[in-house]
DNA sequence: TGGCGAATTGGTAAAATGACCAAGGATCGA
DNA sequence: TCGATCCTTGGTCATTTTACCAATTCGCCA
């Protein structure tokens, strides 16, 4: 793995890392249904607003969501809907694992 | 977000976390071309074998790869090929970001 | 214009992650 | 059986991540 290759994998890892947290997955899932302001998301997540704000900042830095200030509120929206396909695959992995577990117990 | 929901997002995050490291992305990429033994992968990655072994253990625990001992070697292989679709999306995100950057400079 | 709600940012402490070294188990050829 | 190779595991230390609190900024309206 040379330097250039490594840089490519690091760039990819940065995106995936941004998704590698339960709260951020929830945020993406929720935003996939339409834009939401931070206070709405905070309410749903049930954590400190500063925590949610920071999670959103991570997603934004990765280019996964976009923000727009309107009045005193900030609305976030998905920028790359393909991210949702992640979930399908993740579910496949989970189901495959579950099946194997079941097979072992059988 | 109730307890059950949270558990679902945590399960998903575990899978994605397993992919959220440049070396592990490289390993998955390489394994997508066919099974490899740990010593081959170690050679390619250029890190300590114990480091590579631990990365592989993370992927295995997530159910993304499977291992098979044959003689003195251990071969790893992809278990859920759909993981490769992650990369397409990740590239899309990266390209979109790059385009926006370019637009800002223009 | 004073104050309130919305949001971000800085700071801090706890927990998780990651890399390497050292040690140990398994397999194979001499 | 001895030694070499392959691989995993345990330990340690540095770095990163994350959650909350406190402080600050911004917009709105009473």
PDB file of C-alpha atoms (C1' of nucleotides) in Angstrom:
ATOM      1  CA  UNK A   1       0.000   0.000   0.000  1.00  0.00           C
ATOM      2  CA  UNK A   2       1.770   3.163  -1.167  1.00  0.00           C
ATOM      3  CA  UNK A   3       1.175   6.725  -0.034  1.00  0.00           C
ATOM      4  CA  UNK A   4      -1.399   7.556  -2.672  1.00  0.00           C
ATOM      5  CA  UNK A   5      -3.385   4.417  -2.019  1.00  0.00           C
ATOM      6  CA  UNK A   6      -3.256   5.054   1.678  1.00  0.00           C
ATOM      7  CA  UNK A   7      -4.599   8.558   1.172  1.00  0.00           C
ATOM      8  CA  UNK A   8      -7.525   7.154  -0.782  1.00  0.00           C
ATOM      9  CA  UNK A   9      -8.424   4.709   1.958  1.00  0.00           C
ATOM     10  CA  UNK A  10      -8.082   7.427   4.556  1.00  0.00           C
ATOM     11  CA  UNK A  11     -10.463   9.656   2.640  1.00  0.00           C
ATOM     12  CA  UNK A  12     -12.977   6.837   2.458  1.00  0.00           C
ATOM     13  CA  UNK A  13     -12.524   6.007   6.118  1.00  0.00           C
ATOM     14  CA  UNK A  14     -13.291   9.612   7.064  1.00  0.00           C
ATOM     15  CA  UNK A  15     -16.712   9.331   5.432  1.00  0.00           C
ATOM     16  CA  UNK A  16     -17.489   5.978   6.982  1.00  0.00           C
ATOM     17  CA  UNK A  17     -16.266   7.100  10.393  1.00  0.00           C
ATOM     18  CA  UNK A  18     -18.748   9.929  10.252  1.00  0.00           C
ATOM     19  CA  UNK A  19     -21.509   7.319  10.067  1.00  0.00           C
ATOM     20  CA  UNK A  20     -20.032   5.020  12.688  1.00  0.00           C
ATOM     21  CA  UNK A  21     -22.079   6.139  15.650  1.00  0.00           C
ATOM     22  CA  UNK A  22     -25.609   5.113  16.666  1.00  0.00           C
ATOM     23  CA  UNK A  23     -26.796   8.676  17.184  1.00  0.00           C
ATOM     24  CA  UNK A  24     -25.449   9.801  13.829  1.00  0.00           C
ATOM     25  CA  UNK A  25     -27.112   6.837  12.127  1.00  0.00           C
ATOM     26  CA  UNK A  26     -30.350   7.865  13.727  1.00  0.00           C
ATOM     27  CA  UNK A  27     -29.884  11.424  12.535  1.00  0.00           C
ATOM     28  CA  UNK A  28     -29.255  10.287   8.967  1.00  0.00           C
ATOM     29  CA  UNK A  29     -32.258   7.995   9.111  1.00  0.00           C
ATOM     30  CA  UNK A  30     -34.466  10.758  10.382  1.00  0.00           C
ATOM     31  CA  UNK A  31     -33.161  13.288   7.888  1.00  0.00           C
ATOM     32  CA  UNK A  32     -33.873  10.817   5.108  1.00  0.00           C
ATOM     33  CA  UNK A  33     -37.533  11.585   5.781  1.00  0.00           C
ATOM     34  CA  UNK A  34     -36.971  15.293   5.259  1.00  0.00           C
ATOM     35  CA  UNK A  35     -35.152  18.236   6.718  1.00  0.00           C
ATOM     36  CA  UNK A  36     -35.259  18.855  10.447  1.00  0.00           C
ATOM     37  CA  UNK A  37     -34.017  21.617  12.696  1.00  0.00           C
ATOM     38  CA  UNK A  38     -31.571  20.955  15.505  1.00  0.00           C
ATOM     39  CA  UNK A  39     -34.137  21.399  18.238  1.00  0.00           C
ATOM     40  CA  UNK A  40     -36.422  18.781  16.711  1.00  0.00           C
ATOM     41  CA  UNK A  41     -33.541  16.323  16.390  1.00  0.00           C
ATOM     42  CA  UNK A  42     -32.387  17.066  19.926  1.00  0.00           C
ATOM     43  CA  UNK A  43     -35.854  16.295  21.211  1.00  0.00           C
ATOM     44  CA  UNK A  44     -35.895  12.964  19.349  1.00  0.00           C
ATOM     45  CA  UNK A  45     -32.403  11.897  20.352  1.00  0.00           C
ATOM     46  CA  UNK A  46     -32.873  12.823  23.981  1.00  0.00           C
ATOM     47  CA  UNK A  47     -29.367  14.162  24.587  1.00  0.00           C
ATOM     48  CA  UNK A  48     -27.883  17.570  25.225  1.00  0.00           C
ATOM     49  CA  UNK A  49     -28.332  19.941  22.290  1.00  0.00           C
ATOM     50  CA  UNK A  50     -24.611  20.564  22.198  1.00  0.00           C
ATOM     51  CA  UNK A  51     -24.057  16.848  21.739  1.00  0.00           C
ATOM     52  CA  UNK A  52     -26.496  16.656  18.844  1.00  0.00           C
ATOM     53  CA  UNK A  53     -25.055  19.789  17.313  1.00  0.00           C
ATOM     54  CA  UNK A  54     -21.597  18.260  17.370  1.00  0.00           C
ATOM     55  CA  UNK A  55     -22.828  15.050  15.777  1.00  0.00           C
ATOM     56  CA  UNK A  56     -24.422  17.083  13.018  1.00  0.00           C
ATOM     57  CA  UNK A  57     -21.170  18.983  12.560  1.00  0.00           C
ATOM     58  CA  UNK A  58     -19.376  15.681  12.040  1.00  0.00           C
ATOM     59  CA  UNK A  59     -21.873  14.623   9.382  1.00  0.00           C
ATOM     60  CA  UNK A  60     -21.590  18.016   7.729  1.00  0.00           C
ATOM     61  CA  UNK A  61     -17.793  17.949   7.693  1.00  0.00           C
ATOM     62  CA  UNK A  62     -17.987  14.587   5.954  1.00  0.00           C
ATOM     63  CA  UNK A  63     -20.274  16.070   3.315  1.00  0.00           C
ATOM     64  CA  UNK A  64     -23.159  13.810   4.231  1.00  0.00           C
ATOM     65  CA  UNK A  65     -25.580  16.526   5.297  1.00  0.00           C
ATOM     66  CA  UNK A  66     -26.016  20.201   4.538  1.00  0.00           C
ATOM     67  CA  UNK A  67     -27.250  22.921   6.841  1.00  0.00           C
ATOM     68  CA  UNK A  68     -29.239  26.056   6.234  1.00  0.00           C
ATOM     69  CA  UNK A  69     -30.003  28.755   8.700  1.00  0.00           C
ATOM     70  CA  UNK A  70     -33.538  30.152   8.569  1.00  0.00           C
ATOM     71  CA  UNK A  71     -34.370  32.674  11.209  1.00  0.00           C
ATOM     72  CA  UNK A  72     -33.189  31.466  14.560  1.00  0.00           C
ATOM     73  CA  UNK A  73     -33.221  27.828  13.521  1.00  0.00           C
ATOM     74  CA  UNK A  74     -30.780  25.702  11.555  1.00  0.00           C
ATOM     75  CA  UNK A  75     -32.178  23.033   9.284  1.00  0.00           C
ATOM     76  CA  UNK A  76     -30.212  19.996   8.260  1.00  0.00           C
ATOM     77  CA  UNK A  77     -30.839  17.807   5.215  1.00  0.00           C
ATOM     78  CA  UNK A  78     -29.260  14.778   3.547  1.00  0.00           C
ATOM     79  CA  UNK A  79     -26.911  15.701   0.756  1.00  0.00           C
ATOM     80  CA  UNK A  80     -26.106  12.236  -0.576  1.00  0.00           C
ATOM     81  CA  UNK A  81     -29.180  10.030  -0.436  1.00  0.00           C
ATOM     82  CA  UNK A  82     -27.116   7.039  -1.497  1.00  0.00           C
ATOM     83  CA  UNK A  83     -25.978   6.841   2.095  1.00  0.00           C
ATOM     84  CA  UNK A  84     -29.253   5.136   2.803  1.00  0.00           C
ATOM     85  CA  UNK A  85     -28.103   2.155   0.784  1.00  0.00           C
ATOM     86  CA  UNK A  86     -25.557   1.585   3.486  1.00  0.00           C
ATOM     87  CA  UNK A  87     -28.339   0.521   5.735  1.00  0.00           C
ATOM     88  CA  UNK A  88     -29.616  -2.163   3.386  1.00  0.00           C
ATOM     89  CA  UNK A  89     -26.219  -3.768   3.303  1.00  0.00           C
ATOM     90  CA  UNK A  90     -25.742  -3.417   7.028  1.00  0.00           C
ATOM     91  CA  UNK A  91     -29.035  -5.161   7.556  1.00  0.00           C
ATOM     92  CA  UNK A  92     -27.866  -7.946   5.252  1.00  0.00           C
ATOM     93  CA  UNK A  93     -24.726  -8.405   7.305  1.00  0.00           C
ATOM     94  CA  UNK A  94     -26.747  -8.444  10.499  1.00  0.00           C
ATOM     95  CA  UNK A  95     -29.235 -10.962   9.113  1.00  0.00           C
ATOM     96  CA  UNK A  96     -26.485 -13.210   7.807  1.00  0.00           C
ATOM     97  CA  UNK A  97     -24.842 -13.199  11.212  1.00  0.00           C
ATOM     98  CA  UNK A  98     -28.150 -13.906  12.900  1.00  0.00           C
ATOM     99  CA  UNK A  99     -28.776 -16.836  10.579  1.00  0.00           C
ATOM    100  CA  UNK A 100     -25.371 -18.295  11.310  1.00  0.00           C
ATOM    101  CA  UNK A 101     -25.959 -17.943  15.014  1.00  0.00           C
ATOM    102  CA  UNK A 102     -29.273 -19.741  14.649  1.00  0.00           C
ATOM    103  CA  UNK A 103     -27.606 -22.497  12.640  1.00  0.00           C
ATOM    104  CA  UNK A 104     -25.079 -23.053  15.392  1.00  0.00           C
ATOM    105  CA  UNK A 105     -27.752 -23.424  18.029  1.00  0.00           C
ATOM    106  CA  UNK A 106     -29.939 -25.691  15.929  1.00  0.00           C
TER     107      UNK A 106
ATOM    108  CA  UNK B   1     -35.520   7.146  20.423  1.00  0.00           C
ATOM    109  CA  UNK B   2     -36.557   4.297  22.718  1.00  0.00           C
ATOM    110  CA  UNK B   3     -34.454   1.410  23.962  1.00  0.00           C
ATOM    111  CA  UNK B   4     -35.337  -0.943  21.127  1.00  0.00           C
ATOM    112  CA  UNK B   5     -34.630   1.651  18.469  1.00  0.00           C
ATOM    113  CA  UNK B   6     -31.366   2.538  20.119  1.00  0.00           C
ATOM    114  CA  UNK B   7     -30.324  -1.107  20.115  1.00  0.00           C
ATOM    115  CA  UNK B   8     -30.986  -1.293  16.381  1.00  0.00           C
ATOM    116  CA  UNK B   9     -28.828   1.741  15.657  1.00  0.00           C
ATOM    117  CA  UNK B  10     -26.108   0.380  17.898  1.00  0.00           C
ATOM    118  CA  UNK B  11     -26.097  -2.899  16.010  1.00  0.00           C
ATOM    119  CA  UNK B  12     -25.802  -1.036  12.739  1.00  0.00           C
ATOM    120  CA  UNK B  13     -23.080   1.196  14.104  1.00  0.00           C
ATOM    121  CA  UNK B  14     -21.059  -1.846  15.151  1.00  0.00           C
ATOM    122  CA  UNK B  15     -20.955  -3.027  11.536  1.00  0.00           C
ATOM    123  CA  UNK B  16     -20.070   0.382  10.168  1.00  0.00           C
ATOM    124  CA  UNK B  17     -17.460   0.980  12.852  1.00  0.00           C
ATOM    125  CA  UNK B  18     -15.748  -2.199  11.778  1.00  0.00           C
ATOM    126  CA  UNK B  19     -15.268  -0.614   8.356  1.00  0.00           C
ATOM    127  CA  UNK B  20     -14.256   2.794   9.646  1.00  0.00           C
ATOM    128  CA  UNK B  21     -10.493   2.409   9.388  1.00  0.00           C
ATOM    129  CA  UNK B  22      -8.232   2.836   6.346  1.00  0.00           C
ATOM    130  CA  UNK B  23      -6.413  -0.435   6.898  1.00  0.00           C
ATOM    131  CA  UNK B  24      -9.627  -2.374   7.277  1.00  0.00           C
ATOM    132  CA  UNK B  25     -11.016  -0.775   4.138  1.00  0.00           C
ATOM    133  CA  UNK B  26      -7.905  -1.873   2.315  1.00  0.00           C
ATOM    134  CA  UNK B  27      -8.310  -5.396   3.660  1.00  0.00           C
ATOM    135  CA  UNK B  28     -11.916  -5.584   2.499  1.00  0.00           C
ATOM    136  CA  UNK B  29     -10.954  -4.212  -0.888  1.00  0.00           C
ATOM    137  CA  UNK B  30      -8.188  -6.733  -1.273  1.00  0.00           C
ATOM    138  CA  UNK B  31     -10.331  -9.620  -0.064  1.00  0.00           C
ATOM    139  CA  UNK B  32     -12.963  -8.650  -2.604  1.00  0.00           C
ATOM    140  CA  UNK B  33     -10.533  -9.978  -5.186  1.00  0.00           C
ATOM    141  CA  UNK B  34     -10.344 -13.359  -3.481  1.00  0.00           C
ATOM    142  CA  UNK B  35      -9.260 -14.990  -0.259  1.00  0.00           C
ATOM    143  CA  UNK B  36      -5.880 -14.147   1.221  1.00  0.00           C
ATOM    144  CA  UNK B  37      -3.859 -15.464   4.118  1.00  0.00           C
ATOM    145  CA  UNK B  38      -2.758 -13.204   6.956  1.00  0.00           C
ATOM    146  CA  UNK B  39       0.873 -13.201   5.903  1.00  0.00           C
ATOM    147  CA  UNK B  40       0.004 -11.997   2.397  1.00  0.00           C
ATOM    148  CA  UNK B  41      -2.173  -9.225   3.798  1.00  0.00           C
ATOM    149  CA  UNK B  42       0.481  -8.267   6.334  1.00  0.00           C
ATOM    150  CA  UNK B  43       3.005  -7.943   3.541  1.00  0.00           C
ATOM    151  CA  UNK B  44       0.647  -5.684   1.560  1.00  0.00           C
ATOM    152  CA  UNK B  45      -0.365  -3.503   4.487  1.00  0.00           C
ATOM    153  CA  UNK B  46       3.179  -3.084   5.725  1.00  0.00           C
ATOM    154  CA  UNK B  47       2.393  -3.151   9.449  1.00  0.00           C
ATOM    155  CA  UNK B  48       3.057  -5.568  12.254  1.00  0.00           C
ATOM    156  CA  UNK B  49       1.330  -8.914  11.739  1.00  0.00           C
ATOM    157  CA  UNK B  50      -0.328  -8.592  15.132  1.00  0.00           C
ATOM    158  CA  UNK B  51      -1.855  -5.311  14.007  1.00  0.00           C
ATOM    159  CA  UNK B  52      -3.243  -6.833  10.823  1.00  0.00           C
ATOM    160  CA  UNK B  53      -4.480  -9.860  12.723  1.00  0.00           C
ATOM    161  CA  UNK B  54      -6.393  -7.637  15.094  1.00  0.00           C
ATOM    162  CA  UNK B  55      -7.946  -5.668  12.243  1.00  0.00           C
ATOM    163  CA  UNK B  56      -9.080  -8.930  10.685  1.00  0.00           C
ATOM    164  CA  UNK B  57     -10.516 -10.003  14.021  1.00  0.00           C
ATOM    165  CA  UNK B  58     -12.585  -6.807  14.095  1.00  0.00           C
ATOM    166  CA  UNK B  59     -13.961  -7.494  10.611  1.00  0.00           C
ATOM    167  CA  UNK B  60     -14.692 -11.071  11.572  1.00  0.00           C
ATOM    168  CA  UNK B  61     -16.488 -10.087  14.765  1.00  0.00           C
ATOM    169  CA  UNK B  62     -18.691  -7.803  12.691  1.00  0.00           C
ATOM    170  CA  UNK B  63     -19.539 -10.668  10.377  1.00  0.00           C
ATOM    171  CA  UNK B  64     -17.961  -9.024   7.368  1.00  0.00           C
ATOM    172  CA  UNK B  65     -15.286 -11.628   6.725  1.00  0.00           C
ATOM    173  CA  UNK B  66     -14.862 -15.306   7.498  1.00  0.00           C
ATOM    174  CA  UNK B  67     -11.662 -17.167   8.312  1.00  0.00           C
ATOM    175  CA  UNK B  68     -10.554 -20.698   7.585  1.00  0.00           C
ATOM    176  CA  UNK B  69      -7.432 -22.359   8.847  1.00  0.00           C
ATOM    177  CA  UNK B  70      -5.637 -24.546   6.329  1.00  0.00           C
ATOM    178  CA  UNK B  71      -2.383 -25.996   7.525  1.00  0.00           C
ATOM    179  CA  UNK B  72      -0.371 -23.366   9.255  1.00  0.00           C
ATOM    180  CA  UNK B  73      -2.075 -20.523   7.439  1.00  0.00           C
ATOM    181  CA  UNK B  74      -5.367 -18.748   8.032  1.00  0.00           C
ATOM    182  CA  UNK B  75      -7.298 -17.562   5.004  1.00  0.00           C
ATOM    183  CA  UNK B  76      -9.791 -14.743   5.155  1.00  0.00           C
ATOM    184  CA  UNK B  77     -12.621 -14.102   2.706  1.00  0.00           C
ATOM    185  CA  UNK B  78     -15.492 -11.650   2.310  1.00  0.00           C
ATOM    186  CA  UNK B  79     -18.751 -12.941   3.678  1.00  0.00           C
ATOM    187  CA  UNK B  80     -21.079 -10.161   2.543  1.00  0.00           C
ATOM    188  CA  UNK B  81     -20.073  -8.901  -0.883  1.00  0.00           C
ATOM    189  CA  UNK B  82     -22.638  -6.119  -0.644  1.00  0.00           C
ATOM    190  CA  UNK B  83     -20.128  -4.298   1.534  1.00  0.00           C
ATOM    191  CA  UNK B  84     -18.393  -3.296  -1.668  1.00  0.00           C
ATOM    192  CA  UNK B  85     -21.373  -1.107  -2.538  1.00  0.00           C
ATOM    193  CA  UNK B  86     -20.365   1.048   0.387  1.00  0.00           C
ATOM    194  CA  UNK B  87     -17.420   2.168  -1.610  1.00  0.00           C
ATOM    195  CA  UNK B  88     -19.480   3.364  -4.553  1.00  0.00           C
ATOM    196  CA  UNK B  89     -21.503   5.577  -2.279  1.00  0.00           C
ATOM    197  CA  UNK B  90     -18.482   6.798  -0.401  1.00  0.00           C
ATOM    198  CA  UNK B  91     -16.924   7.793  -3.697  1.00  0.00           C
ATOM    199  CA  UNK B  92     -20.100   9.666  -4.574  1.00  0.00           C
ATOM    200  CA  UNK B  93     -19.919  11.607  -1.338  1.00  0.00           C
ATOM    201  CA  UNK B  94     -16.259  12.393  -1.941  1.00  0.00           C
ATOM    202  CA  UNK B  95     -16.913  13.527  -5.514  1.00  0.00           C
ATOM    203  CA  UNK B  96     -19.847  15.671  -4.479  1.00  0.00           C
ATOM    204  CA  UNK B  97     -17.714  17.361  -1.858  1.00  0.00           C
ATOM    205  CA  UNK B  98     -14.923  17.877  -4.362  1.00  0.00           C
ATOM    206  CA  UNK B  99     -17.350  19.445  -6.812  1.00  0.00           C
ATOM    207  CA  UNK B 100     -18.653  21.835  -4.187  1.00  0.00           C
ATOM    208  CA  UNK B 101     -15.144  22.807  -3.241  1.00  0.00           C
ATOM    209  CA  UNK B 102     -14.362  23.492  -6.880  1.00  0.00           C
ATOM    210  CA  UNK B 103     -17.522  25.566  -7.226  1.00  0.00           C
ATOM    211  CA  UNK B 104     -16.508  27.713  -4.282  1.00  0.00           C
ATOM    212  CA  UNK B 105     -13.117  28.447  -5.764  1.00  0.00           C
ATOM    213  CA  UNK B 106     -14.433  29.113  -9.247  1.00  0.00           C
TER     214      UNK B 106
ATOM    215  C1'  DT C   1     -33.932  47.193  24.214  1.00  0.00           C
ATOM    216  C1'  DG C   2     -34.033  43.481  27.354  1.00  0.00           C
ATOM    217  C1'  DG C   3     -34.658  38.847  27.510  1.00  0.00           C
ATOM    218  C1'  DC C   4     -35.597  34.307  25.589  1.00  0.00           C
ATOM    219  C1'  DG C   5     -35.006  30.316  22.642  1.00  0.00           C
ATOM    220  C1'  DA C   6     -31.886  28.245  19.095  1.00  0.00           C
ATOM    221  C1'  DA C   7     -27.463  26.849  18.098  1.00  0.00           C
ATOM    222  C1'  DT C   8     -22.435  26.555  18.276  1.00  0.00           C
ATOM    223  C1'  DT C   9     -17.956  26.386  20.573  1.00  0.00           C
ATOM    224  C1'  DG C  10     -14.527  25.552  24.264  1.00  0.00           C
ATOM    225  C1'  DG C  11     -13.220  22.860  28.111  1.00  0.00           C
ATOM    226  C1'  DT C  12     -12.789  18.608  30.678  1.00  0.00           C
ATOM    227  C1'  DA C  13     -13.008  13.913  32.144  1.00  0.00           C
ATOM    228  C1'  DA C  14     -13.989   9.154  30.930  1.00  0.00           C
ATOM    229  C1'  DA C  15     -13.927   5.600  27.597  1.00  0.00           C
ATOM    230  C1'  DA C  16     -12.564   3.504  23.312  1.00  0.00           C
ATOM    231  C1'  DT C  17      -9.196   2.793  19.656  1.00  0.00           C
ATOM    232  C1'  DG C  18      -4.946   1.571  17.622  1.00  0.00           C
ATOM    233  C1'  DA C  19       0.106   0.349  17.120  1.00  0.00           C
ATOM    234  C1'  DC C  20       3.814  -2.148  18.572  1.00  0.00           C
ATOM    235  C1'  DC C  21       6.391  -5.510  21.441  1.00  0.00           C
ATOM    236  C1'  DA C  22       6.582  -9.830  23.787  1.00  0.00           C
ATOM    237  C1'  DA C  23       4.949 -14.257  24.619  1.00  0.00           C
ATOM    238  C1'  DG C  24       2.514 -18.422  23.420  1.00  0.00           C
ATOM    239  C1'  DG C  25      -0.007 -22.103  20.507  1.00  0.00           C
ATOM    240  C1'  DA C  26      -0.211 -24.677  16.253  1.00  0.00           C
ATOM    241  C1'  DT C  27       1.733 -26.766  12.142  1.00  0.00           C
ATOM    242  C1'  DC C  28       5.223 -28.461   9.198  1.00  0.00           C
ATOM    243  C1'  DG C  29       9.679 -29.838   7.286  1.00  0.00           C
ATOM    244  C1'  DA C  30      14.292 -31.469   8.323  1.00  0.00           C
TER     245       DA C  30
ATOM    246  C1'  DT D   1      12.005 -33.980  17.982  1.00  0.00           C
ATOM    247  C1'  DC D   2      13.873 -29.367  16.909  1.00  0.00           C
ATOM    248  C1'  DG D   3      13.396 -25.188  14.818  1.00  0.00           C
ATOM    249  C1'  DA D   4      11.095 -22.124  11.791  1.00  0.00           C
ATOM    250  C1'  DT D   5       6.936 -20.037  10.209  1.00  0.00           C
ATOM    251  C1'  DC D   6       2.218 -18.528  10.837  1.00  0.00           C
ATOM    252  C1'  DC D   7      -0.968 -16.483  13.642  1.00  0.00           C
ATOM    253  C1'  DT D   8      -3.271 -14.827  17.907  1.00  0.00           C
ATOM    254  C1'  DT D   9      -3.397 -12.751  22.456  1.00  0.00           C
ATOM    255  C1'  DG D  10      -2.028  -9.826  26.357  1.00  0.00           C
ATOM    256  C1'  DG D  11       0.075  -5.617  27.841  1.00  0.00           C
ATOM    257  C1'  DT D  12       1.255  -0.795  27.502  1.00  0.00           C
ATOM    258  C1'  DC D  13       1.012   3.779  25.971  1.00  0.00           C
ATOM    259  C1'  DA D  14      -0.480   7.555  22.952  1.00  0.00           C
ATOM    260  C1'  DT D  15      -4.319   9.335  20.483  1.00  0.00           C
ATOM    261  C1'  DT D  16      -9.092   9.933  19.514  1.00  0.00           C
ATOM    262  C1'  DT D  17     -13.839  10.023  20.597  1.00  0.00           C
ATOM    263  C1'  DT D  18     -17.698  11.375  23.152  1.00  0.00           C
ATOM    264  C1'  DA D  19     -20.850  13.459  26.599  1.00  0.00           C
ATOM    265  C1'  DC D  20     -21.973  17.101  29.345  1.00  0.00           C
ATOM    266  C1'  DC D  21     -21.528  21.785  31.311  1.00  0.00           C
ATOM    267  C1'  DA D  22     -20.583  26.630  30.684  1.00  0.00           C
ATOM    268  C1'  DA D  23     -20.134  30.531  27.920  1.00  0.00           C
ATOM    269  C1'  DT D  24     -21.172  32.953  23.716  1.00  0.00           C
ATOM    270  C1'  DT D  25     -23.528  34.341  19.404  1.00  0.00           C
ATOM    271  C1'  DC D  26     -27.575  35.229  16.761  1.00  0.00           C
ATOM    272  C1'  DG D  27     -32.380  36.332  15.772  1.00  0.00           C
ATOM    273  C1'  DC D  28     -36.823  37.542  17.420  1.00  0.00           C
ATOM    274  C1'  DC D  29     -40.430  39.881  19.813  1.00  0.00           C
ATOM    275  C1'  DA D  30     -42.748  41.810  23.842  1.00  0.00           C
TER     276       DA D  30
END
